[in-house]
CSV table of C-alpha atoms in Angstrom, one decimal:
chain,number,residue,atom,x,y,z
U,1,UNK,CA,63.8,7.5,92.6
U,2,UNK,CA,66.6,6.7,90.1
U,3,UNK,CA,65.7,5.4,86.6
U,4,UNK,CA,68.6,3.7,84.8
U,5,UNK,CA,68.2,2.4,81.3
U,6,UNK,CA,68.4,2.9,77.5
U,7,UNK,CA,66.5,5.2,75.2
U,8,UNK,CA,63.3,3.5,76.0
U,9,UNK,CA,63.6,4.7,79.6
U,10,UNK,CA,64.6,8.1,78.4
U,11,UNK,CA,61.3,8.2,76.6
U,12,UNK,CA,59.2,7.4,79.6
U,13,UNK,CA,61.1,9.4,82.2
U,14,UNK,CA,59.2,12.7,81.9
U,15,UNK,CA,55.8,11.0,82.0
U,16,UNK,CA,56.9,9.0,85.1
U,17,UNK,CA,57.9,12.2,86.7
U,18,UNK,CA,54.5,13.7,86.0
U,19,UNK,CA,52.7,10.6,87.2
U,20,UNK,CA,54.6,10.5,90.5
U,21,UNK,CA,54.6,14.3,91.1
U,22,UNK,CA,54.0,15.0,94.8
U,23,UNK,CA,55.0,11.4,95.6
U,24,UNK,CA,58.5,11.0,94.4
U,25,UNK,CA,61.4,12.9,92.9
U,26,UNK,CA,62.4,11.0,89.8
U,27,UNK,CA,65.9,11.3,88.4
U,28,UNK,CA,67.9,9.5,85.7
U,29,UNK,CA,71.5,9.8,84.4
U,30,UNK,CA,71.8,12.5,81.7
U,31,UNK,CA,72.6,9.9,79.1
U,32,UNK,CA,71.6,6.6,77.5
U,33,UNK,CA,72.9,3.9,79.8
U,34,UNK,CA,73.7,1.6,76.9
U,35,UNK,CA,75.1,-2.0,77.6
U,36,UNK,CA,76.0,-3.6,80.9
U,37,UNK,CA,79.7,-3.0,80.2
U,38,UNK,CA,79.1,0.8,80.0
U,39,UNK,CA,76.9,0.5,83.1
U,40,UNK,CA,79.8,-1.1,85.0
U,41,UNK,CA,82.0,1.8,84.0
U,42,UNK,CA,79.5,4.5,84.9
U,43,UNK,CA,77.3,3.1,87.7
U,44,UNK,CA,79.2,4.9,90.6
U,45,UNK,CA,78.9,8.2,88.8
U,46,UNK,CA,75.2,7.7,88.2
U,47,UNK,CA,74.5,6.7,91.8
U,48,UNK,CA,76.5,9.7,93.0
U,49,UNK,CA,76.4,10.5,96.7
U,50,UNK,CA,72.6,10.6,97.0
U,51,UNK,CA,70.5,8.3,99.1
U,52,UNK,CA,68.1,6.5,96.7
U,53,UNK,CA,64.9,5.0,98.0
U,54,UNK,CA,64.1,3.1,94.8
U,55,UNK,CA,66.2,2.3,91.7
U,56,UNK,CA,64.2,1.1,88.6
U,57,UNK,CA,66.8,-0.2,86.2
U,58,UNK,CA,67.3,-2.0,82.8
U,59,UNK,CA,70.1,-3.1,80.5
U,60,UNK,CA,69.6,-5.4,77.6
U,61,UNK,CA,68.9,-4.1,74.1
U,62,UNK,CA,72.4,-2.6,73.7
U,63,UNK,CA,73.9,-5.9,75.0
U,64,UNK,CA,72.1,-7.8,72.2
U,65,UNK,CA,73.6,-5.8,69.3
U,66,UNK,CA,75.2,-7.8,66.6
U,67,UNK,CA,78.4,-6.0,65.5
U,68,UNK,CA,79.7,-5.5,62.0
U,69,UNK,CA,82.0,-8.6,62.4
U,70,UNK,CA,79.0,-10.8,63.3
U,71,UNK,CA,79.8,-11.1,67.0
U,72,UNK,CA,77.3,-10.1,69.7
U,73,UNK,CA,78.3,-7.1,71.9
U,74,UNK,CA,77.7,-9.0,75.1
U,75,UNK,CA,77.2,-12.8,75.2
U,76,UNK,CA,74.4,-14.1,77.3
U,77,UNK,CA,77.0,-15.5,79.7
U,78,UNK,CA,78.8,-12.2,80.0
U,79,UNK,CA,75.5,-10.4,80.3
U,80,UNK,CA,74.6,-12.6,83.3
U,81,UNK,CA,77.9,-11.9,85.0
U,82,UNK,CA,77.6,-8.2,84.4
U,83,UNK,CA,74.1,-8.1,85.7
U,84,UNK,CA,75.1,-9.9,88.9
U,85,UNK,CA,77.9,-7.4,89.4
U,86,UNK,CA,75.5,-4.4,88.8
U,87,UNK,CA,72.8,-5.8,91.1
U,88,UNK,CA,75.5,-6.2,93.8
U,89,UNK,CA,76.5,-2.6,93.4
U,90,UNK,CA,72.9,-1.4,93.4
U,91,UNK,CA,72.0,-3.5,96.5
U,92,UNK,CA,74.8,-1.9,98.4
U,93,UNK,CA,72.9,1.4,98.2
U,94,UNK,CA,70.1,-0.1,100.3
U,95,UNK,CA,67.6,1.2,97.8
U,96,UNK,CA,64.6,-1.0,96.9
U,97,UNK,CA,65.4,-2.3,93.4
U,98,UNK,CA,63.1,-3.0,90.5
U,99,UNK,CA,64.3,-4.7,87.3
U,100,UNK,CA,62.6,-3.7,84.0
U,101,UNK,CA,62.5,-6.3,81.2
U,102,UNK,CA,63.6,-5.0,77.8
U,103,UNK,CA,60.8,-4.1,75.5
U,104,UNK,CA,60.2,-6.0,72.2
U,105,UNK,CA,61.7,-4.7,69.0
U,106,UNK,CA,61.8,-5.6,65.3
U,107,UNK,CA,64.9,-7.0,63.7
U,108,UNK,CA,66.7,-4.0,62.1
U,109,UNK,CA,70.0,-2.5,61.1
U,110,UNK,CA,71.3,0.6,62.8
U,111,UNK,CA,74.5,1.7,61.2
U,112,UNK,CA,77.0,-1.1,61.6
U,113,UNK,CA,74.8,-2.8,64.2
U,114,UNK,CA,71.9,-5.2,63.9
U,115,UNK,CA,69.4,-6.0,66.5
U,116,UNK,CA,67.5,-9.3,66.4
U,117,UNK,CA,63.9,-9.6,67.6
U,118,UNK,CA,64.6,-13.1,68.8
U,119,UNK,CA,67.4,-12.0,71.1
U,120,UNK,CA,65.3,-9.9,73.5
U,121,UNK,CA,63.3,-12.8,75.1
U,122,UNK,CA,66.6,-14.7,75.5
U,123,UNK,CA,68.3,-11.8,77.3
U,124,UNK,CA,65.1,-11.1,79.3
U,125,UNK,CA,65.2,-14.8,80.5
U,126,UNK,CA,68.8,-14.5,81.5
U,127,UNK,CA,68.0,-11.3,83.5
U,128,UNK,CA,64.9,-12.8,85.0
U,129,UNK,CA,67.0,-15.7,86.4
U,130,UNK,CA,69.5,-13.3,87.9
U,131,UNK,CA,66.7,-11.2,89.4
U,132,UNK,CA,65.0,-14.2,90.9
U,133,UNK,CA,68.3,-15.4,92.4
U,134,UNK,CA,69.0,-12.0,93.9
U,135,UNK,CA,65.3,-11.4,94.9
U,136,UNK,CA,64.9,-8.3,92.8
U,137,UNK,CA,61.2,-7.7,91.7
U,138,UNK,CA,60.6,-7.6,87.9
U,139,UNK,CA,58.6,-5.0,86.1
U,140,UNK,CA,57.8,-7.0,82.9
U,141,UNK,CA,57.4,-4.2,80.4
U,142,UNK,CA,58.0,-6.8,77.6
U,143,UNK,CA,54.8,-8.7,78.6
U,144,UNK,CA,52.9,-5.5,79.3
U,145,UNK,CA,53.5,-3.9,75.9
U,146,UNK,CA,53.5,-7.1,73.7
U,147,UNK,CA,49.7,-7.4,73.2
U,148,UNK,CA,49.5,-3.8,72.0
U,149,UNK,CA,52.9,-3.5,70.2
U,150,UNK,CA,51.4,-2.6,66.9
U,151,UNK,CA,49.7,0.5,68.2
U,152,UNK,CA,52.3,1.6,70.7
U,153,UNK,CA,55.7,1.1,69.0
U,154,UNK,CA,57.0,3.8,66.6
U,155,UNK,CA,57.8,3.1,62.9
U,156,UNK,CA,61.5,2.6,63.7
U,157,UNK,CA,60.6,-0.8,65.3
U,158,UNK,CA,62.3,-0.1,68.6
U,159,UNK,CA,61.1,3.1,70.2
U,160,UNK,CA,57.5,4.2,71.1
U,161,UNK,CA,54.9,6.7,70.1
U,162,UNK,CA,53.9,9.3,72.7
U,163,UNK,CA,51.0,7.0,73.6
U,164,UNK,CA,53.4,4.1,73.9
U,165,UNK,CA,55.7,6.0,76.3
U,166,UNK,CA,52.7,7.1,78.3
U,167,UNK,CA,51.6,3.4,78.5
U,168,UNK,CA,55.1,2.4,79.7
U,169,UNK,CA,55.3,5.2,82.1
U,170,UNK,CA,52.0,4.1,83.7
U,171,UNK,CA,53.5,0.6,84.3
U,172,UNK,CA,56.7,2.0,85.7
U,173,UNK,CA,55.0,4.5,88.0
U,174,UNK,CA,52.7,1.7,89.2
U,175,UNK,CA,55.7,-0.5,90.1
U,176,UNK,CA,57.5,2.3,91.8
U,177,UNK,CA,54.3,3.2,93.8
U,178,UNK,CA,54.0,-0.4,94.9
U,179,UNK,CA,57.6,-0.4,96.1
């Protein structure tokens, strides 16, 4: 199994490995997979020469970043185009694919970047449309975590507490097991 995603997926990787021990070998790239543009640059390296049975993947939060000049890193239209290209590359592996919706976050500044809470549902909707069109199942971590966000998200407004990562890992492991 290959997990591809941002720092949220980094946080749930070790618990997913533990939950799937004896059932699956879980791997991920040795870095934060950042926005779709970076994914397009690096995807072939991340896939390597291995034969993946399942790829559980996400891009989104980094695409929504508002830059210092006020522009958005990746427009919704470009995001859709990039996702279609990434899904095409991933489908060529013949692995079963699972898309993970981006998790909720609070509006906050991070250096010269700003993330807006309102953007995540917009980008998740764009991704969901692409995934429906390409017949990729969706692991809706956004909807799963939303009712318990106050207890599961860390004080930084983006990442998760250990209990939050465990919660996410259980959802991810379940979707991988079903596949």
